[in-house]
Tab-separated table of C-alpha atoms in Angstrom:
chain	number	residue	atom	x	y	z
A	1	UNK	CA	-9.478	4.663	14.467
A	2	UNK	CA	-11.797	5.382	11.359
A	3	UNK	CA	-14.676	6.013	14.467
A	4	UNK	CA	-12.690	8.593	16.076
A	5	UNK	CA	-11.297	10.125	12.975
A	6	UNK	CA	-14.948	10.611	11.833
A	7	UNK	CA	-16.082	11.787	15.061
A	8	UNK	CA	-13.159	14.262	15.052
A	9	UNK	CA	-13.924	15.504	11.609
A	10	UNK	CA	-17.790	15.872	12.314
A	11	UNK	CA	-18.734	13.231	9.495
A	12	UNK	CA	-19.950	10.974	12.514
A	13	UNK	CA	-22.304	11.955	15.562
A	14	UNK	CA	-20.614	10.163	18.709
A	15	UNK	CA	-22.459	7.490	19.552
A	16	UNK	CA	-24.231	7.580	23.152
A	17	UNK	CA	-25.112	3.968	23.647
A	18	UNK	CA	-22.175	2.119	25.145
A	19	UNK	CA	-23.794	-1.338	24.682
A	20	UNK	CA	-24.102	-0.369	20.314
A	21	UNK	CA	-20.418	0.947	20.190
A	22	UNK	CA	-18.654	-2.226	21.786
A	23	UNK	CA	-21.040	-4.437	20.150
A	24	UNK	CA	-19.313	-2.421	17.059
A	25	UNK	CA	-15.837	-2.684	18.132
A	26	UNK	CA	-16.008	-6.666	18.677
A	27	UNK	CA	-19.040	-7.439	16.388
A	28	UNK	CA	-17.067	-10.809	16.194
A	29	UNK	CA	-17.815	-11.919	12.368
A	30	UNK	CA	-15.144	-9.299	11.301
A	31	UNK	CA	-13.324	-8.907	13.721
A	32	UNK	CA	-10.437	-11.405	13.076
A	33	UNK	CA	-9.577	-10.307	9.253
A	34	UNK	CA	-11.833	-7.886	7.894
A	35	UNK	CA	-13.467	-6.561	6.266
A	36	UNK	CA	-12.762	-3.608	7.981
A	37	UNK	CA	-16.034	-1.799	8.753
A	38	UNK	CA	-16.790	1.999	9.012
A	39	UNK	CA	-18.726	3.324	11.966
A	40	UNK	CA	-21.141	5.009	9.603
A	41	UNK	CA	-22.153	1.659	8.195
A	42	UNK	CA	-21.975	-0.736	10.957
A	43	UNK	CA	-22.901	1.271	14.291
A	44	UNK	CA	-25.993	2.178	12.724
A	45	UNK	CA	-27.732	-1.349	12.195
A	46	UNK	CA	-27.247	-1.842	16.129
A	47	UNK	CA	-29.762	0.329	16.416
A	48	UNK	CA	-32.143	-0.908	13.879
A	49	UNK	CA	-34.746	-3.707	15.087
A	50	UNK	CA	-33.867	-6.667	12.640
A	51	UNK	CA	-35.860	-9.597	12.128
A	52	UNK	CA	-34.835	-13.328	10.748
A	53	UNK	CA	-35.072	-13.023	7.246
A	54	UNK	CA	-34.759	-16.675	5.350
A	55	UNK	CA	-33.619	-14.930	2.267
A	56	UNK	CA	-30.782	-13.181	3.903
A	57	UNK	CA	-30.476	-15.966	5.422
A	58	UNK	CA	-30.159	-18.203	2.713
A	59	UNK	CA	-27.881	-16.083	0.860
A	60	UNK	CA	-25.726	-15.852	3.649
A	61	UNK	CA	-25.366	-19.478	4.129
A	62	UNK	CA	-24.547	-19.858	0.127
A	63	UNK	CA	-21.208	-17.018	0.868
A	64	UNK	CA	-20.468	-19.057	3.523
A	65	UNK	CA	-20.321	-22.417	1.651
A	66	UNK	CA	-17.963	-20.463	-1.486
A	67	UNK	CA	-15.789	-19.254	1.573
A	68	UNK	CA	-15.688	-22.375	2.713
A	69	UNK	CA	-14.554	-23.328	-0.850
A	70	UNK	CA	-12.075	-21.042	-1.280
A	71	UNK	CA	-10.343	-21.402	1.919
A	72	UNK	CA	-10.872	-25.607	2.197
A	73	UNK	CA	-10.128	-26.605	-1.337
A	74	UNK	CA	-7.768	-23.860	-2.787
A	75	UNK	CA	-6.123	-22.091	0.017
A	76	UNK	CA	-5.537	-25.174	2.157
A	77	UNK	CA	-4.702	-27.292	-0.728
A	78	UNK	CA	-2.245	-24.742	-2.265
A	79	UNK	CA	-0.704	-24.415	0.845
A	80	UNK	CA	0.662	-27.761	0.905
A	81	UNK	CA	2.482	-27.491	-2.412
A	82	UNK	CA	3.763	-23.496	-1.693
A	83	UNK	CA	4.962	-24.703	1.459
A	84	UNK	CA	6.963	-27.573	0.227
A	85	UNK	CA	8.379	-25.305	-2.702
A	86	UNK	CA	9.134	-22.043	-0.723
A	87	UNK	CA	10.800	-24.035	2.347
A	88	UNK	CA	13.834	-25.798	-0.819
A	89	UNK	CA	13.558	-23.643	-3.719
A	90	UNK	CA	17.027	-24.827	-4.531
A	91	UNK	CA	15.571	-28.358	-5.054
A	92	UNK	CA	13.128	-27.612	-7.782
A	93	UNK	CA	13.856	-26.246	-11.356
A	94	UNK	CA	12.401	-22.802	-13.274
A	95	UNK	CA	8.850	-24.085	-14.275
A	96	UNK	CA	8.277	-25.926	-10.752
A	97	UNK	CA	9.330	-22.382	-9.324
A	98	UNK	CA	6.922	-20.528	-11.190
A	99	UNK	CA	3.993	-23.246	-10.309
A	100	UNK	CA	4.545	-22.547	-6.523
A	101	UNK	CA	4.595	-19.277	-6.761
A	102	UNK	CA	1.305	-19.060	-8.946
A	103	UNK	CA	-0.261	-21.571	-6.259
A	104	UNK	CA	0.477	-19.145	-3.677
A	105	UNK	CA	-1.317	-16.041	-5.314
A	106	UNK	CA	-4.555	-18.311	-5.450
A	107	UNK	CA	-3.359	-19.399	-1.974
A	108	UNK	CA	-3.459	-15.794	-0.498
A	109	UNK	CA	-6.493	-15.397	-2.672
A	110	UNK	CA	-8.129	-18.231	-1.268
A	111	UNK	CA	-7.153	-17.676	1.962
A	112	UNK	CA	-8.084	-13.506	2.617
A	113	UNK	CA	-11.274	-13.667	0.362
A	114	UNK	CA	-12.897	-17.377	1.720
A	115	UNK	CA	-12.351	-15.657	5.293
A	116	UNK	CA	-14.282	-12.227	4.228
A	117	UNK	CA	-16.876	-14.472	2.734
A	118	UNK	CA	-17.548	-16.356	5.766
A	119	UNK	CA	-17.245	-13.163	7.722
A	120	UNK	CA	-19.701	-11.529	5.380
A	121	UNK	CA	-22.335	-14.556	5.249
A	122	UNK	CA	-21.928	-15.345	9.269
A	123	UNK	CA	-23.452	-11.719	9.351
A	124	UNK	CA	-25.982	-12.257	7.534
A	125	UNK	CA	-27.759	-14.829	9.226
A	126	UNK	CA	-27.520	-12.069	12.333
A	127	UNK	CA	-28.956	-9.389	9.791
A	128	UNK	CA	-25.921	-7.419	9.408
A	129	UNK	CA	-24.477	-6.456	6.107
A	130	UNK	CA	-21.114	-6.036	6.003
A	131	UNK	CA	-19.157	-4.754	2.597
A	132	UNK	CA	-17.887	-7.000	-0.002
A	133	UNK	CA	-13.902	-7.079	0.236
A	134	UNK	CA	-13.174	-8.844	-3.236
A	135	UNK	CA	-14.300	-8.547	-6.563
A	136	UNK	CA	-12.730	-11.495	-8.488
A	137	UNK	CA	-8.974	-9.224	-8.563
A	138	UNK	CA	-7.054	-11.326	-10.636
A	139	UNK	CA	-9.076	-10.344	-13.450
A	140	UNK	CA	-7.606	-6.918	-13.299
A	141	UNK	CA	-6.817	-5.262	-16.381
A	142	UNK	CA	-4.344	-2.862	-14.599
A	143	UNK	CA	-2.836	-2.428	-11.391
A	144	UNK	CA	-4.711	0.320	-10.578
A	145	UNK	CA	-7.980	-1.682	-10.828
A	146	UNK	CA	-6.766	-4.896	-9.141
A	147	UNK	CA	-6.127	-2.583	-5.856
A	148	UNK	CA	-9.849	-1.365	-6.369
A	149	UNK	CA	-10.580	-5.481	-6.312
A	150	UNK	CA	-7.648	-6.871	-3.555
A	151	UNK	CA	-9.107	-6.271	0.084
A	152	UNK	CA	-11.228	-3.411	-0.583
A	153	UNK	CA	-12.450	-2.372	2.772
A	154	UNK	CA	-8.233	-1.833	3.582
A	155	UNK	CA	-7.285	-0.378	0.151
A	156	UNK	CA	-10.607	2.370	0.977
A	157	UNK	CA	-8.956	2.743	4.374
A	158	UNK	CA	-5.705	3.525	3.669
A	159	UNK	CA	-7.126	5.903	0.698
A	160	UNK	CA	-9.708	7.773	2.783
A	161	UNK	CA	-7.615	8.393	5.758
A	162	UNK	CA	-4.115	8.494	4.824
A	163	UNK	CA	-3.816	8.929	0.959
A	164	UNK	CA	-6.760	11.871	0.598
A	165	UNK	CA	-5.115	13.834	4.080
A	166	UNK	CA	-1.520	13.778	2.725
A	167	UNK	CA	-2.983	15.627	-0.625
A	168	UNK	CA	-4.019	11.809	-2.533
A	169	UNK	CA	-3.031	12.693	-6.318
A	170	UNK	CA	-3.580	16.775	-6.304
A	171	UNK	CA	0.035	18.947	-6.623
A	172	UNK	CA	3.192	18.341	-7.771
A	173	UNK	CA	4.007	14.940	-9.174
A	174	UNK	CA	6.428	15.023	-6.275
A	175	UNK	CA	3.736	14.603	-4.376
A	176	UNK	CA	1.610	12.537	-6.324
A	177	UNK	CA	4.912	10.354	-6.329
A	178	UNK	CA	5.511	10.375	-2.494
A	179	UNK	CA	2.158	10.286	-1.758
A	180	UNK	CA	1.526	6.892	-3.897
A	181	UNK	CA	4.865	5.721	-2.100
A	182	UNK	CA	3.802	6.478	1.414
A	183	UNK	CA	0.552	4.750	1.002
A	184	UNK	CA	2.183	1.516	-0.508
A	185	UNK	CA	4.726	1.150	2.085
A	186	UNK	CA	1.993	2.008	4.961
A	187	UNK	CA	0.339	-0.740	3.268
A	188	UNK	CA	3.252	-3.497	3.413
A	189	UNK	CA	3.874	-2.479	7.161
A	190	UNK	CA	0.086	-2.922	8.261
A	191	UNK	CA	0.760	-6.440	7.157
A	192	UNK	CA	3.708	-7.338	9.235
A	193	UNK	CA	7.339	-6.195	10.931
A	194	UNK	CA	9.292	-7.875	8.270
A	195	UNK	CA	10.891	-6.070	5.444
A	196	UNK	CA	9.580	-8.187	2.802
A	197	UNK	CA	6.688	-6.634	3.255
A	198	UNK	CA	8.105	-3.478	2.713
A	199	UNK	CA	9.641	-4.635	-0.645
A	200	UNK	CA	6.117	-5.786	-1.517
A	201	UNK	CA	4.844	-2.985	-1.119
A	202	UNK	CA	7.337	-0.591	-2.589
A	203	UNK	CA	7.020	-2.881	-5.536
A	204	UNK	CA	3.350	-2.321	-6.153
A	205	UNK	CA	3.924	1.149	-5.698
A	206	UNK	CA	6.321	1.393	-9.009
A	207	UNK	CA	3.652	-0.677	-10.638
A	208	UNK	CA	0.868	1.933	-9.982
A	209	UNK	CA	3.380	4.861	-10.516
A	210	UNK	CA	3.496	4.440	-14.384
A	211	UNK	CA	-0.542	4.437	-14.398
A	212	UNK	CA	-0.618	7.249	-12.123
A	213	UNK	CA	1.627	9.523	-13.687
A	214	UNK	CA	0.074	9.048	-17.301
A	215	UNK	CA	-3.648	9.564	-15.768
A	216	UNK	CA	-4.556	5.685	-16.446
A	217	UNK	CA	-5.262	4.864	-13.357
A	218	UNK	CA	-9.437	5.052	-13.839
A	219	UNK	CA	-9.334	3.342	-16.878
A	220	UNK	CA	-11.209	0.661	-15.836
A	221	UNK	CA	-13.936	1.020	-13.758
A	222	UNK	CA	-16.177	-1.563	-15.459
A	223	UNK	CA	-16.051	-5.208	-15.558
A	224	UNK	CA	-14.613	-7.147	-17.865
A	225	UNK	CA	-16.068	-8.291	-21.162
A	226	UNK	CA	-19.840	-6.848	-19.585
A	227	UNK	CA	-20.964	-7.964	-22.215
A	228	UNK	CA	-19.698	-11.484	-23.676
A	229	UNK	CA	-18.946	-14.723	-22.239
A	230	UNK	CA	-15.419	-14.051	-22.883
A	231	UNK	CA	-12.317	-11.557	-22.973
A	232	UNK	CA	-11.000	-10.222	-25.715
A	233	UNK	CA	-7.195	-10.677	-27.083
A	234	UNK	CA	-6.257	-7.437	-25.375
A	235	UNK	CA	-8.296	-8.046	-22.168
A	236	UNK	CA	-6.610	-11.380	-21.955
A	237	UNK	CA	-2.990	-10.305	-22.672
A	238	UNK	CA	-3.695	-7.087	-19.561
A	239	UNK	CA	-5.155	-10.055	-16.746
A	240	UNK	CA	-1.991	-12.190	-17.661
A	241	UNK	CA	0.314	-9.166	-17.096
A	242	UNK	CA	-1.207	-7.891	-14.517
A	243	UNK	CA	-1.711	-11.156	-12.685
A	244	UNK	CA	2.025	-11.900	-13.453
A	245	UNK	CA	3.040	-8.594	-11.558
A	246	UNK	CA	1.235	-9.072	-8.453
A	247	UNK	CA	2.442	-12.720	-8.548
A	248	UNK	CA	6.423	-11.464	-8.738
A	249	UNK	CA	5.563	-9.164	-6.140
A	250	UNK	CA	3.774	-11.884	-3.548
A	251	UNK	CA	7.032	-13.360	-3.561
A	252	UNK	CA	8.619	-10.967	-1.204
A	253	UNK	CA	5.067	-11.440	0.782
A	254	UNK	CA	5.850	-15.209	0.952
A	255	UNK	CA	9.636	-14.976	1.413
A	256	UNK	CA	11.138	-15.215	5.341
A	257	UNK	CA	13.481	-12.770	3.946
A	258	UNK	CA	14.737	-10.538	1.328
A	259	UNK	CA	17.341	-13.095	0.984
A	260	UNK	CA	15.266	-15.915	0.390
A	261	UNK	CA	12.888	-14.024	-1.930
A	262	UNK	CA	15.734	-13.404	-4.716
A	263	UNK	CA	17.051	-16.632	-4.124
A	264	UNK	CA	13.612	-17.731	-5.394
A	265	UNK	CA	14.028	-15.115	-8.063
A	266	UNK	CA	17.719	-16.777	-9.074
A	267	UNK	CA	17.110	-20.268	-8.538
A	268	UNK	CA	14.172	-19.496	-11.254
A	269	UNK	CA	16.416	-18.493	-14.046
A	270	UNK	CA	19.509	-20.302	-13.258
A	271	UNK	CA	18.258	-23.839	-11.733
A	272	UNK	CA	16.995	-25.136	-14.718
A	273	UNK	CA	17.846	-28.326	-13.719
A	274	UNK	CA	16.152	-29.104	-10.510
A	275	UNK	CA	13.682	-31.211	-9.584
A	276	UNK	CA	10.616	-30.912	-11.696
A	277	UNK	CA	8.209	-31.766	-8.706
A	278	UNK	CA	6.334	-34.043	-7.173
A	279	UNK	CA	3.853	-35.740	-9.676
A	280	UNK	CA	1.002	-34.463	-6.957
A	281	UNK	CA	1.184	-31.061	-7.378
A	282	UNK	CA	-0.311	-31.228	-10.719
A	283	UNK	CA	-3.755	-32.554	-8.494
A	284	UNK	CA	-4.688	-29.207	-7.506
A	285	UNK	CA	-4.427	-27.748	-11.366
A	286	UNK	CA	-7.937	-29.043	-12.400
A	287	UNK	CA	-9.501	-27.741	-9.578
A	288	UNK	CA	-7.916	-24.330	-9.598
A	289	UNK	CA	-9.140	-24.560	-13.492
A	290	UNK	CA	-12.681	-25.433	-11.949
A	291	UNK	CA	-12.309	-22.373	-9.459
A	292	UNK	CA	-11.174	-19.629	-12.291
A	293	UNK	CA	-14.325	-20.349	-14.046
A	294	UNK	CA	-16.477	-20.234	-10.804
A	295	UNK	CA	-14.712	-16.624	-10.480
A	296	UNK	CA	-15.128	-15.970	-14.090
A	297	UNK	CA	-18.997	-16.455	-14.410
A	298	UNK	CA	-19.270	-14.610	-10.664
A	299	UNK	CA	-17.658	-11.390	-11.889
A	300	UNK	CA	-20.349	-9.126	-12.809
A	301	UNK	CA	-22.165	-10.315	-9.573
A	302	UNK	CA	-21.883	-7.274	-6.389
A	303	UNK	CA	-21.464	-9.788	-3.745
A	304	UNK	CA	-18.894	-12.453	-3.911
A	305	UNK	CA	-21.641	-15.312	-4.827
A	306	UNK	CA	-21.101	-18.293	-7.181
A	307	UNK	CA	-25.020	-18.710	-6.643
A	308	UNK	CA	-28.082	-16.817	-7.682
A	309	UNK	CA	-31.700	-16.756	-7.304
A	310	UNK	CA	-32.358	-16.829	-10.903
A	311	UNK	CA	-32.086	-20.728	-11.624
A	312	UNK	CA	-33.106	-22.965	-8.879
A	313	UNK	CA	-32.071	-26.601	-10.637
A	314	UNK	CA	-28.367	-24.752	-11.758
A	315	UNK	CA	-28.407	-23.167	-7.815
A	316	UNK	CA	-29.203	-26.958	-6.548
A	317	UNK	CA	-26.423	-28.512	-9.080
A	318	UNK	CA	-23.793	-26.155	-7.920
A	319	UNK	CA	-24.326	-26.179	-4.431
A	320	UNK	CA	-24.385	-29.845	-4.405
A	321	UNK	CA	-20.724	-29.973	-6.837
A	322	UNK	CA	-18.889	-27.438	-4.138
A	323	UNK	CA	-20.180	-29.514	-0.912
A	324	UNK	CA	-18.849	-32.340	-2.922
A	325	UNK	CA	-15.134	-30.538	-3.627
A	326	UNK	CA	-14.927	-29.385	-0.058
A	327	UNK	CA	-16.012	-32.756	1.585
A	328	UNK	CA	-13.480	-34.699	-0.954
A	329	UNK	CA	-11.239	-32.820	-2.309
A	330	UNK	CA	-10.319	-30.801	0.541
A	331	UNK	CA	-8.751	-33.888	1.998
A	332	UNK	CA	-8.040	-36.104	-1.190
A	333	UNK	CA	-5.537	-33.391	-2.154
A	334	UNK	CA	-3.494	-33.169	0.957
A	335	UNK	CA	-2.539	-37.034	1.723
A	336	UNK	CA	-1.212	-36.038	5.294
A	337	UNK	CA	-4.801	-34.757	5.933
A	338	UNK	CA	-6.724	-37.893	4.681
A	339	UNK	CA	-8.955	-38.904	6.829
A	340	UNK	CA	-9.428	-42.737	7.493
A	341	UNK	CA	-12.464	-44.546	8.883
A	342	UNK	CA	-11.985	-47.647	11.210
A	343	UNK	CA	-14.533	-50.505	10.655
């Protein structure tokens, strides 16, 4: 769609090789779950001669190993625990609640970015670079910024060709209100037919209205803490609300139904009684403690890299402590997954 909107709009000369423009369509990387790539950034290396590179290389095969990471070790691993939680919420009491539905933000996390890393480093060993489509989000400060952070190749889609055509924030506030609604909503429904998505979405929408309205919404374009080791008081206190919004809100995105998303919500404040939870799913806590100060550390970085080429013995150590995680503790965590060897 973006190629023909382009095209249509003159920002894009057609392209006259068919052999470049399917390779572009089903450049295969990508093609599954992003990131979504523009014409004007992709098409063009078709047509560039490209030779190996081991330091493209290299770097590609490091995203792919912190995809791996993500998706092996936190996303499969939380997936277990949300999955038990979500399917009996009825079962479990307030706090055990609250822990599945924090493991399922890093879940989601885990899940979308580890796939755009892979993505992003299987490309590079073909010499293709393809945009980064997270930015360590749940250090937002703001709502605003964490949608400049969550799945940024969609978030600049649905802003450059449906947000900026219906007016984006120029006008009325009417429109700056319906406009922010529409592209919320749009938003939800590109990620399924159910209506919880539609509730997720409308609620992120009256999250950014409030920012949006008051002209806070490029507040923070920076990092944060540039430049110290770590966040201040009020830099703290904005991630924690922030990160508790979106995770109220990926309840609906987790829910079957509407129904079953404020049951979660109830059985939260009025089951304080339940079952406090299996003594396993406190296993995965160290480890997503481990994986918040990987993210921490990788913030100011502009790919989505735990490694660098600045420190070859701290590049070897950490390279050699996340094979280690994936290899064990992508199966030690799950005991239905174990595997067992036969001698």
């Amino acid at each position: 769609m973006s190629y023909t909107i382009d095209v249509y709009r003159e920002k894009l000369k057609p392209t006259k090789n068919a052999i470049q423009f399917f390779a572009y369509v089903s450049f295969f990387p990508q093609l599954v779950a992003g990131p979504i790539e523009r014409a004007k950034n992709l098409l063009p290396q078709f047509n560039t001669k490209r030779k190996f590179s081991a330091t493209l290389a290299q770097d590609g095969l490091r995203q792919i190993l912190w995809g791996l990471f993500k998706k092996v070790v936190i996303a499969d691993n939380c997936a277990v625990y949300v999955n038990q939680i979500f399917d009996a919420p009825q079962d479990y009491n307030g706090i055990t609640l609250v822990f599945g539905a924090v493991m399922f933000a890093f879940q989601i996390y885990g899940d979308f970015s580890g796939y755009s890393d892979i993505a992003i480093g299987t490309a590079k060993l073909f010499g293709f670079n393809l945009m980064q489509n997270f930015a360590t989000p749940y250090f937002s400060r703001d709502i605003a910024e964490f949608w400049r952070r969550w799945h940024i190749s969609l978030s600049t889609w649905f802003r450059d060709y449906v947000y900026i055509p219906l007016g984006g924030s120029r006008g009325s506030v009417w429109f700056k209100v319906r406009n922010t609604f529409i592209i919320f909503l749009v938003s939800g429904f590109w990620h399924g037919a159910n209506w919880t998505f539609i509730v997720w979405g409308f609620l992120n929408a009256l999250y950014f209205l409030p920012i949006l309205l008051t002209k806070n919404n490029r507040n923070h374009l920076d990092v944060v803490a540039p430049n110290s080791v770590l966040p201040s008081i009020k830099e703290l206190f904005l991630m924690l609300t922030t990160f508790c919004l979106t995770t109220i809100a990926w309840v609906f995105f987790r829910a079957d139904t509407i129904n079953d998303a404020f049951n979660y919500y109830h059985s939260i404040v009025f089951n304080p009684n339940g079952f406090l939870g299996r003594l396993e799913f406190i296993r995965i806590v160290p480890i997503l403690f481990i994986f918040i100060i990987m993210e921490w550390f990788l913030r100011k970085a502009n790919k989505s890299m735990i490694f660098s080429n600045k420190f070859t013995w701290f590049n070897s150590m950490m390279i050699v402590l996340v094979i280690i995680l994936i290899i064990w503790l992508g199966n030690f965590l799950n005991p239905q997954e174990f595997i067992y060897f036969d001698f």
